[in-house]
Amino acid sequence: MQTIDNYGFTGKKAIMRVDFNVPLNDKFEVSDDTRIRAAAPSISKILGEGGSVILMSHLGRPKEGPEEKFSLKHVIPYLSEILGTEIKFATDCIGSETLEMKKALKPGEVLLLENLRFYKEETKGDEEFAGKLAEGADVYVNSAFGTAHRAHASTTIVAQFFPGDRMFGYLINDELNSMDKILHGSEKPFTAVMGGAKVSDKILIIENLMEKADNLIIGGGMTYTFIKAMGGNIGSSLCEEDKLDLARDLIAKAKDKGVQLLLPVDNVVADKFENEAATQTTSIDEVPEGWMGLDIGPDSIQKFNEVIAESKTILWNGPMGVFEMENFQNGTKSIALAIADATAKGAFSLVGGGDSVAAVNKYHLKDKVSYVSTGGGAMLEYIEGKELPGIKAIRG
Ligand code: AMP
């Protein structure tokens, strides 16, 4: 298979799909440049070999054509500093002027195209639009994992115009390697830690993990659907009434497969959904009427930590409580620290999904876990066992 390391880029023009969908503040300054930094190694590799790079990305969700606040021009100073080179900018991602700029590009130069989503053809996966993106380039590199589960023009369709010259950038390669490590040939015991608000978002991934994991830890808001399904009192905690049967099925399936399903045994409950709410710690199935569980309790933390400490492979997706609020972050923070400790002792840990990534960053543990995935939805779908169109377009 072609890779960014075995392909000769000298004198070639590479069109690279990157994920520069970065947060901008009200002065259009980039408040978190992680995604720009993540693309840099692939870009630098090509430039260093005497190739040139045409970068394409989306930014935000523009509705109808160009909008100042979604312009990729805001990214230029950051990109320029990270790469240590001047960035040329095309104010349209397709069209004759852009094509001229692509043609004029010299080895070692970088051209950034304007936001792909200023054209609705991008998300529609329009073939003609993809063909225009491909024009003037010799090779296609996909370095945007976060959109690999979408069959968009720039993430999937464009690949067909480069039958012998297409590959993943380093970022997708790293993502695939770390997910494959979890899914195939993971060292045992393998523990999956699932949290977050809703069971409905995580059903498929939980089902797929039943086939692979030794331990399945459940925390966060979705706990209560399981607890209610088992006859517990959950007060006004989050609950998906229409998923009670499913929760019972999952519990039965875990038993069947010999997977240890660990639910919290206690929790911190609040009288309202506010940081300043009155709180108490109760048994998980004895949440008083009118109170809601917003974090796992100390006994659950201890129980979960013991299992994590024994694990050799760990997947973490979703917080254990409402960690955005100071008073309900203890469970999430403790679990994050336990995963970091297990990693220091030799476990392989993969953290993915928007909120668990935010938690790892909040507690400065990014370098203390093995891999932090950049693609929430794409990672979930891959681990659910789905074939991602952006991956298939290159792997075939
Ligand atoms: P998700 O996007 O499904 O991973 O869910 C993340 C969100 O779940 C975060 O914003 C948390 O605040 C929220 N969450 C976690 N635990 C609870 C809980 N016990 N009750 C309500 N929301 C929760």
Tab-separated table of C-alpha atoms and ligand atoms in Angstrom:
chain	number	residue	atom	x	y	z
A	1	MET	CA	0.000	0.000	0.000
A	2	GLN	CA	1.127	3.497	-0.791
A	3	THR	CA	2.092	5.546	2.235
A	4	ILE	CA	3.354	9.022	2.772
A	5	ASP	CA	6.732	7.458	3.596
A	6	ASN	CA	7.173	5.261	0.529
A	7	TYR	CA	5.754	7.645	-2.093
A	8	GLY	CA	8.150	9.938	-3.933
A	9	PHE	CA	6.809	13.496	-3.672
A	10	THR	CA	9.686	15.251	-5.442
A	11	GLY	CA	8.242	17.624	-8.048
A	12	LYS	CA	4.684	16.436	-7.265
A	13	LYS	CA	1.676	18.535	-6.269
A	14	ALA	CA	-0.215	16.900	-3.435
A	15	ILE	CA	-3.780	17.867	-2.643
A	16	MET	CA	-4.328	17.124	1.017
A	17	ARG	CA	-7.633	16.989	2.906
A	18	VAL	CA	-6.904	18.319	6.382
A	19	ASP	CA	-9.144	19.061	9.326
A	20	PHE	CA	-8.731	22.759	10.046
A	21	ASN	CA	-12.165	22.955	11.612
A	22	VAL	CA	-10.717	24.898	14.539
A	23	PRO	CA	-12.538	26.984	17.152
A	24	LEU	CA	-12.403	30.750	16.483
A	25	ASN	CA	-13.167	33.452	19.056
A	26	ASP	CA	-15.131	36.617	18.248
A	27	LYS	CA	-11.967	38.291	16.925
A	28	PHE	CA	-11.493	35.352	14.540
A	29	GLU	CA	-8.461	34.171	16.474
A	30	VAL	CA	-7.851	30.431	16.677
A	31	SER	CA	-8.411	29.463	20.312
A	32	ASP	CA	-7.112	25.895	19.934
A	33	ASP	CA	-4.610	25.057	17.183
A	34	THR	CA	-4.342	21.312	17.956
A	35	ARG	CA	-5.803	20.314	14.591
A	36	ILE	CA	-3.419	22.534	12.641
A	37	ARG	CA	-0.471	21.088	14.551
A	38	ALA	CA	-1.766	17.561	13.931
A	39	ALA	CA	-1.580	18.065	10.137
A	40	ALA	CA	1.901	19.591	10.159
A	41	PRO	CA	4.062	16.418	10.031
A	42	SER	CA	2.433	15.212	6.796
A	43	ILE	CA	2.704	18.640	5.174
A	44	SER	CA	6.333	19.085	6.227
A	45	LYS	CA	7.259	15.624	4.966
A	46	ILE	CA	6.015	16.441	1.451
A	47	LEU	CA	7.574	19.911	1.394
A	48	GLY	CA	10.866	18.520	2.663
A	49	GLU	CA	10.965	16.069	-0.228
A	50	GLY	CA	10.545	18.824	-2.786
A	51	GLY	CA	6.815	18.478	-3.323
A	52	SER	CA	4.190	21.181	-3.005
A	53	VAL	CA	0.974	20.995	-0.993
A	54	ILE	CA	-2.555	22.190	-1.720
A	55	LEU	CA	-4.579	22.149	1.487
A	56	MET	CA	-8.349	21.812	1.609
A	57	SER	CA	-10.633	21.761	4.645
A	58	HIS	CA	-14.010	22.733	5.983
A	59	LEU	CA	-14.545	25.172	8.827
A	60	GLY	CA	-17.818	25.322	10.762
A	61	ARG	CA	-21.194	24.870	9.179
A	62	PRO	CA	-21.787	27.665	6.667
A	63	LYS	CA	-25.373	27.586	5.412
A	64	GLU	CA	-25.537	29.394	2.094
A	65	GLY	CA	-22.213	30.173	0.373
A	66	PRO	CA	-19.273	32.220	1.692
A	67	GLU	CA	-19.386	33.777	5.164
A	68	GLU	CA	-16.586	35.822	6.708
A	69	LYS	CA	-16.738	34.008	10.024
A	70	PHE	CA	-16.129	30.655	8.336
A	71	SER	CA	-13.251	31.776	6.116
A	72	LEU	CA	-10.131	29.661	6.298
A	73	LYS	CA	-8.048	32.800	5.863
A	74	HIS	CA	-8.226	33.144	9.671
A	75	VAL	CA	-6.041	30.055	9.919
A	76	ILE	CA	-3.202	31.440	7.758
A	77	PRO	CA	-1.022	33.118	10.441
A	78	TYR	CA	-1.155	30.037	12.669
A	79	LEU	CA	-0.409	27.640	9.841
A	80	SER	CA	2.400	29.838	8.599
A	81	GLU	CA	4.021	29.917	12.023
A	82	ILE	CA	3.647	26.188	12.655
A	83	LEU	CA	5.099	25.254	9.247
A	84	GLY	CA	7.640	28.075	9.211
A	85	THR	CA	6.727	29.021	5.676
A	86	GLU	CA	4.591	31.482	3.730
A	87	ILE	CA	1.058	30.331	2.871
A	88	LYS	CA	-0.627	31.216	-0.417
A	89	PHE	CA	-4.394	31.493	-0.229
A	90	ALA	CA	-7.058	30.854	-2.859
A	91	THR	CA	-10.292	32.714	-2.045
A	92	ASP	CA	-12.315	29.992	-3.756
A	93	CYS	CA	-11.697	26.240	-3.453
A	94	ILE	CA	-12.466	25.685	-7.161
A	95	GLY	CA	-12.558	27.846	-10.319
A	96	SER	CA	-10.144	29.092	-12.961
A	97	GLU	CA	-8.170	31.476	-10.737
A	98	THR	CA	-7.617	28.723	-8.188
A	99	LEU	CA	-6.524	26.345	-10.924
A	100	GLU	CA	-3.989	28.933	-12.108
A	101	MET	CA	-2.656	29.204	-8.558
A	102	LYS	CA	-2.344	25.416	-8.359
A	103	LYS	CA	-0.457	25.350	-11.660
A	104	ALA	CA	1.920	28.103	-10.543
A	105	LEU	CA	2.774	26.336	-7.287
A	106	LYS	CA	6.493	25.541	-6.961
A	107	PRO	CA	8.239	22.793	-4.965
A	108	GLY	CA	8.221	23.636	-1.260
A	109	GLU	CA	5.183	25.931	-1.538
A	110	VAL	CA	1.828	25.669	0.239
A	111	LEU	CA	-1.528	26.780	-1.134
A	112	LEU	CA	-4.537	26.852	1.184
A	113	LEU	CA	-7.971	26.693	-0.449
A	114	GLU	CA	-11.025	28.516	0.925
A	115	ASN	CA	-13.647	26.590	2.944
A	116	LEU	CA	-14.973	23.588	1.005
A	117	ARG	CA	-18.391	23.901	2.609
A	118	PHE	CA	-19.028	27.220	0.882
A	119	TYR	CA	-20.261	24.774	-1.772
A	120	LYS	CA	-23.067	22.417	-0.816
A	121	GLU	CA	-21.625	19.986	-3.372
A	122	GLU	CA	-18.951	19.176	-0.792
A	123	THR	CA	-21.221	17.480	1.753
A	124	LYS	CA	-23.363	16.030	-1.036
A	125	GLY	CA	-20.319	14.191	-2.338
A	126	ASP	CA	-20.775	15.690	-5.805
A	127	GLU	CA	-18.536	14.017	-8.365
A	128	GLU	CA	-18.124	17.002	-10.683
A	129	PHE	CA	-17.116	19.196	-7.742
A	130	ALA	CA	-14.659	16.526	-6.573
A	131	GLY	CA	-13.198	16.475	-10.084
A	132	LYS	CA	-12.580	20.210	-9.905
A	133	LEU	CA	-10.842	19.812	-6.572
A	134	ALA	CA	-8.631	17.141	-8.125
A	135	GLU	CA	-7.607	19.333	-11.072
A	136	GLY	CA	-4.004	20.464	-11.071
A	137	ALA	CA	-2.879	17.922	-8.442
A	138	ASP	CA	-0.820	14.744	-8.946
A	139	VAL	CA	-1.554	12.933	-5.727
A	140	TYR	CA	-4.273	12.864	-3.049
A	141	VAL	CA	-3.479	12.610	0.655
A	142	ASN	CA	-6.250	12.292	3.234
A	143	SER	CA	-5.123	13.571	6.593
A	144	ALA	CA	-8.522	14.357	8.123
A	145	PHE	CA	-9.704	11.550	10.360
A	146	GLY	CA	-12.578	13.532	11.882
A	147	THR	CA	-14.482	13.492	8.573
A	148	ALA	CA	-13.464	10.004	7.388
A	149	HIS	CA	-16.951	8.672	8.201
A	150	ARG	CA	-18.536	11.067	5.697
A	151	ALA	CA	-18.719	10.376	1.961
A	152	HIS	CA	-18.036	14.011	1.116
A	153	ALA	CA	-16.406	15.207	-2.109
A	154	SER	CA	-13.058	16.014	-0.500
A	155	THR	CA	-12.928	13.089	1.934
A	156	THR	CA	-14.015	10.235	-0.309
A	157	ILE	CA	-15.177	11.011	-3.857
A	158	VAL	CA	-12.025	12.896	-4.870
A	159	ALA	CA	-9.941	9.744	-4.303
A	160	GLN	CA	-11.329	8.162	-7.484
A	161	PHE	CA	-9.467	10.755	-9.568
A	162	PHE	CA	-6.147	9.450	-8.224
A	163	PRO	CA	-6.354	5.673	-8.766
A	164	GLY	CA	-2.616	5.080	-8.450
A	165	ASP	CA	-1.700	8.043	-6.293
A	166	ARG	CA	-3.672	8.193	-3.065
A	167	MET	CA	-2.798	7.565	0.540
A	168	PHE	CA	-3.423	8.464	4.157
A	169	GLY	CA	-1.473	11.155	5.939
A	170	TYR	CA	0.302	10.332	9.201
A	171	LEU	CA	-2.701	11.344	11.273
A	172	ILE	CA	-5.118	8.783	9.815
A	173	ASN	CA	-2.421	6.116	9.884
A	174	ASP	CA	-1.844	6.721	13.580
A	175	GLU	CA	-5.573	6.715	14.277
A	176	LEU	CA	-6.070	3.439	12.407
A	177	ASN	CA	-3.096	1.815	14.082
A	178	SER	CA	-4.284	2.704	17.556
A	179	MET	CA	-7.884	1.638	16.906
A	180	ASP	CA	-6.742	-1.616	15.314
A	181	LYS	CA	-4.600	-2.250	18.358
A	182	ILE	CA	-7.775	-2.053	20.447
A	183	LEU	CA	-9.961	-4.060	18.092
A	184	HIS	CA	-7.549	-6.743	16.958
A	185	GLY	CA	-4.910	-8.336	19.057
A	186	SER	CA	-5.410	-6.213	22.145
A	187	GLU	CA	-3.451	-7.374	25.147
A	188	LYS	CA	-5.736	-8.689	27.900
A	189	PRO	CA	-7.442	-7.713	30.102
A	190	PHE	CA	-9.133	-5.194	27.818
A	191	THR	CA	-11.323	-2.671	29.619
A	192	ALA	CA	-13.694	-0.298	27.865
A	193	VAL	CA	-14.832	2.697	29.881
A	194	MET	CA	-18.008	4.213	28.483
A	195	GLY	CA	-19.640	7.348	29.777
A	196	GLY	CA	-21.535	10.351	28.532
A	197	ALA	CA	-25.134	11.340	28.448
A	198	LYS	CA	-27.049	8.816	26.414
A	199	VAL	CA	-27.128	5.057	25.920
A	200	SER	CA	-28.748	5.548	22.527
A	201	ASP	CA	-25.556	7.141	21.143
A	202	LYS	CA	-23.430	4.255	22.378
A	203	ILE	CA	-25.529	1.135	21.747
A	204	LEU	CA	-23.671	-0.085	18.690
A	205	ILE	CA	-20.253	0.492	20.166
A	206	ILE	CA	-21.224	-1.257	23.406
A	207	GLU	CA	-22.540	-4.204	21.393
A	208	ASN	CA	-19.367	-4.484	19.353
A	209	LEU	CA	-17.216	-4.169	22.465
A	210	MET	CA	-19.090	-7.091	24.051
A	211	GLU	CA	-17.293	-9.262	21.507
A	212	LYS	CA	-13.874	-7.970	22.486
A	213	ALA	CA	-13.691	-6.507	25.971
A	214	ASP	CA	-13.151	-8.339	29.252
A	215	ASN	CA	-14.538	-5.489	31.327
A	216	LEU	CA	-17.104	-2.898	30.366
A	217	ILE	CA	-17.340	0.026	32.752
A	218	ILE	CA	-20.428	2.203	32.417
A	219	GLY	CA	-20.659	5.660	33.962
A	220	GLY	CA	-22.163	9.084	33.309
A	221	GLY	CA	-25.772	9.851	32.503
A	222	MET	CA	-26.392	6.583	30.704
A	223	THR	CA	-25.923	4.680	33.962
A	224	TYR	CA	-29.449	5.500	35.055
A	225	THR	CA	-31.192	3.795	32.175
A	226	PHE	CA	-29.438	0.590	33.282
A	227	ILE	CA	-30.214	1.157	36.973
A	228	LYS	CA	-33.885	1.836	36.280
A	229	ALA	CA	-34.019	-1.221	34.027
A	230	MET	CA	-32.862	-3.264	37.024
A	231	GLY	CA	-35.579	-1.777	39.238
A	232	GLY	CA	-33.553	0.917	41.024
A	233	ASN	CA	-34.830	4.349	42.067
A	234	ILE	CA	-33.147	7.019	40.001
A	235	GLY	CA	-35.100	10.137	41.068
A	236	SER	CA	-34.939	12.696	38.281
A	237	SER	CA	-31.629	11.481	36.868
A	238	LEU	CA	-31.246	11.299	33.114
A	239	CYS	CA	-33.113	8.303	31.698
A	240	GLU	CA	-34.131	7.050	28.282
A	241	GLU	CA	-37.424	5.315	29.000
A	242	ASP	CA	-37.537	3.773	25.536
A	243	LYS	CA	-34.163	2.113	26.074
A	244	LEU	CA	-34.983	0.155	29.243
A	245	ASP	CA	-35.479	-3.114	27.358
A	246	LEU	CA	-32.292	-2.536	25.465
A	247	ALA	CA	-30.401	-1.951	28.719
A	248	ARG	CA	-31.780	-5.266	30.042
A	249	ASP	CA	-30.675	-6.971	26.803
A	250	LEU	CA	-27.181	-5.544	27.124
A	251	ILE	CA	-26.921	-6.760	30.716
A	252	ALA	CA	-28.006	-10.253	29.617
A	253	LYS	CA	-25.661	-10.216	26.655
A	254	ALA	CA	-22.699	-9.301	28.861
A	255	LYS	CA	-23.497	-12.290	31.094
A	256	ASP	CA	-23.768	-14.509	28.053
A	257	LYS	CA	-20.444	-13.424	26.638
A	258	GLY	CA	-18.639	-13.525	29.967
A	259	VAL	CA	-17.977	-9.802	29.894
A	260	GLN	CA	-17.814	-8.177	33.312
A	261	LEU	CA	-20.263	-5.271	33.169
A	262	LEU	CA	-19.450	-2.755	35.879
A	263	LEU	CA	-22.027	-0.156	36.818
A	264	PRO	CA	-21.517	2.511	39.498
A	265	VAL	CA	-22.567	1.466	43.005
A	266	ASP	CA	-22.917	4.972	44.423
A	267	ASN	CA	-23.283	8.520	43.142
A	268	VAL	CA	-23.252	12.193	43.971
A	269	VAL	CA	-26.788	13.513	43.623
A	270	ALA	CA	-27.911	17.119	43.346
A	271	ASP	CA	-31.238	18.880	43.898
A	272	LYS	CA	-30.815	20.807	40.656
A	273	PHE	CA	-28.635	20.790	37.524
A	274	GLU	CA	-26.248	23.454	38.818
A	275	ASN	CA	-22.771	23.530	40.234
A	276	GLU	CA	-24.069	25.273	43.391
A	277	ALA	CA	-26.836	22.724	43.999
A	278	ALA	CA	-27.181	20.938	47.339
A	279	THR	CA	-25.522	17.515	47.123
A	280	GLN	CA	-25.372	14.173	48.915
A	281	THR	CA	-23.847	10.798	48.164
A	282	THR	CA	-26.260	7.876	47.895
A	283	SER	CA	-26.376	4.317	46.711
A	284	ILE	CA	-26.830	4.287	42.916
A	285	ASP	CA	-30.280	2.692	43.137
A	286	GLU	CA	-31.550	4.933	45.932
A	287	VAL	CA	-31.585	8.384	44.384
A	288	PRO	CA	-34.189	10.341	46.360
A	289	GLU	CA	-37.270	11.701	44.599
A	290	GLY	CA	-36.507	15.078	42.976
A	291	TRP	CA	-32.711	14.557	43.067
A	292	MET	CA	-30.482	13.685	40.140
A	293	GLY	CA	-27.200	11.783	39.877
A	294	LEU	CA	-24.492	13.981	38.391
A	295	ASP	CA	-21.284	12.093	39.218
A	296	ILE	CA	-20.151	8.646	40.296
A	297	GLY	CA	-19.391	8.254	44.018
A	298	PRO	CA	-16.226	7.241	45.929
A	299	ASP	CA	-17.019	3.503	46.103
A	300	SER	CA	-17.600	3.388	42.341
A	301	ILE	CA	-14.358	5.242	41.735
A	302	GLN	CA	-12.491	2.711	43.847
A	303	LYS	CA	-14.150	-0.244	42.139
A	304	PHE	CA	-13.478	1.149	38.653
A	305	ASN	CA	-9.914	2.152	39.500
A	306	GLU	CA	-9.074	-1.381	40.654
A	307	VAL	CA	-10.224	-2.820	37.326
A	308	ILE	CA	-8.418	-0.142	35.322
A	309	ALA	CA	-5.188	-0.718	37.269
A	310	GLU	CA	-5.230	-4.400	36.238
A	311	SER	CA	-5.920	-3.676	32.570
A	312	LYS	CA	-3.454	-3.961	29.720
A	313	THR	CA	-5.665	-2.310	27.081
A	314	ILE	CA	-8.051	0.549	27.833
A	315	LEU	CA	-10.552	2.405	25.681
A	316	TRP	CA	-12.195	5.458	27.193
A	317	ASN	CA	-15.126	7.285	25.669
A	318	GLY	CA	-17.344	9.697	27.587
A	319	PRO	CA	-17.183	11.378	31.006
A	320	MET	CA	-18.315	9.738	34.267
A	321	GLY	CA	-20.345	12.765	35.305
A	322	VAL	CA	-21.066	16.397	34.524
A	323	PHE	CA	-17.356	17.164	34.633
A	324	GLU	CA	-17.858	20.651	33.171
A	325	MET	CA	-19.127	21.615	36.655
A	326	GLU	CA	-16.451	21.813	39.347
A	327	ASN	CA	-18.493	19.923	41.925
A	328	PHE	CA	-19.267	16.971	39.658
A	329	GLN	CA	-15.897	16.374	38.044
A	330	ASN	CA	-14.349	14.093	40.640
A	331	GLY	CA	-15.381	10.813	38.987
A	332	THR	CA	-14.156	11.811	35.539
A	333	LYS	CA	-10.909	13.209	36.911
A	334	SER	CA	-10.222	10.103	39.021
A	335	ILE	CA	-10.866	7.765	36.102
A	336	ALA	CA	-8.629	9.880	33.849
A	337	LEU	CA	-5.847	9.667	36.451
A	338	ALA	CA	-6.339	5.908	36.856
A	339	ILE	CA	-6.021	5.460	33.082
A	340	ALA	CA	-2.853	7.576	33.085
A	341	ASP	CA	-1.428	5.445	35.924
A	342	ALA	CA	-2.226	2.197	34.122
A	343	THR	CA	-0.571	3.610	30.997
A	344	ALA	CA	2.569	4.451	32.987
A	345	LYS	CA	2.620	0.797	34.059
A	346	GLY	CA	2.555	-0.388	30.457
A	347	ALA	CA	-1.095	-0.490	29.391
A	348	PHE	CA	-2.133	0.797	25.970
A	349	SER	CA	-4.821	3.465	26.344
A	350	LEU	CA	-6.917	5.086	23.647
A	351	VAL	CA	-9.088	8.052	24.535
A	352	GLY	CA	-11.656	9.275	22.059
A	353	GLY	CA	-14.916	11.129	21.744
A	354	GLY	CA	-15.198	14.884	22.200
A	355	ASP	CA	-15.880	15.041	25.909
A	356	SER	CA	-13.349	12.537	27.134
A	357	VAL	CA	-10.726	14.306	25.033
A	358	ALA	CA	-11.776	17.595	26.660
A	359	ALA	CA	-11.430	15.913	30.061
A	360	VAL	CA	-7.943	14.572	29.303
A	361	ASN	CA	-6.894	18.067	28.225
A	362	LYS	CA	-8.497	19.687	31.269
A	363	TYR	CA	-6.477	17.461	33.619
A	364	HIS	CA	-3.275	17.829	31.546
A	365	LEU	CA	-3.063	14.108	30.866
A	366	LYS	CA	-2.763	14.227	27.099
A	367	ASP	CA	0.822	12.985	27.168
A	368	LYS	CA	0.073	10.398	29.832
A	369	VAL	CA	-2.282	8.265	27.751
A	370	SER	CA	-1.126	6.291	24.708
A	371	TYR	CA	-3.298	7.935	22.073
A	372	VAL	CA	-5.924	10.655	21.954
A	373	SER	CA	-8.202	10.315	18.941
A	374	THR	CA	-9.012	13.449	16.965
A	375	GLY	CA	-12.202	12.080	15.454
A	376	GLY	CA	-15.132	11.571	17.814
A	377	GLY	CA	-17.820	10.332	15.419
A	378	ALA	CA	-15.356	8.655	13.071
A	379	MET	CA	-13.724	6.789	15.948
A	380	LEU	CA	-17.040	5.596	17.331
A	381	GLU	CA	-18.135	4.321	13.925
A	382	TYR	CA	-14.850	2.509	13.333
A	383	ILE	CA	-15.035	0.805	16.720
A	384	GLU	CA	-18.700	-0.019	16.075
A	385	GLY	CA	-17.278	-2.089	13.218
A	386	LYS	CA	-18.505	0.113	10.364
A	387	GLU	CA	-16.539	0.675	7.203
A	388	LEU	CA	-15.730	4.382	6.931
A	389	PRO	CA	-16.117	5.732	3.370
A	390	GLY	CA	-12.993	7.898	3.614
A	391	ILE	CA	-10.940	4.884	4.681
A	392	LYS	CA	-12.425	2.568	2.067
A	393	ALA	CA	-11.790	5.132	-0.698
A	394	ILE	CA	-8.090	4.715	-0.119
A	395	ARG	CA	-7.760	1.163	1.142
A	396	GLY	CA	-10.134	-0.067	-1.578
B	1	AMP	P1	-21.604	12.409	25.333
B	1	AMP	O1	-21.491	13.523	24.352
B	1	AMP	O2	-22.764	11.486	25.115
B	1	AMP	O3	-20.300	11.679	25.550
B	1	AMP	O4	-21.996	13.106	26.707
B	1	AMP	C1	-21.188	14.036	27.339
B	1	AMP	C2	-22.020	14.840	28.273
B	1	AMP	O5	-22.649	14.001	29.202
B	1	AMP	C3	-21.218	15.835	29.064
B	1	AMP	O6	-21.570	17.133	28.683
B	1	AMP	C4	-21.617	15.562	30.506
B	1	AMP	O7	-21.881	16.731	31.235
B	1	AMP	C5	-22.887	14.763	30.362
B	1	AMP	N1	-23.127	13.905	31.517
B	1	AMP	C6	-22.298	13.032	32.073
B	1	AMP	N2	-22.848	12.459	33.151
B	1	AMP	C7	-24.063	12.993	33.304
B	1	AMP	C8	-25.125	12.816	34.247
B	1	AMP	N3	-24.993	11.957	35.256
B	1	AMP	N4	-26.247	13.535	34.075
B	1	AMP	C9	-26.363	14.395	33.053
B	1	AMP	N5	-25.408	14.606	32.133
B	1	AMP	C10	-24.267	13.915	32.248
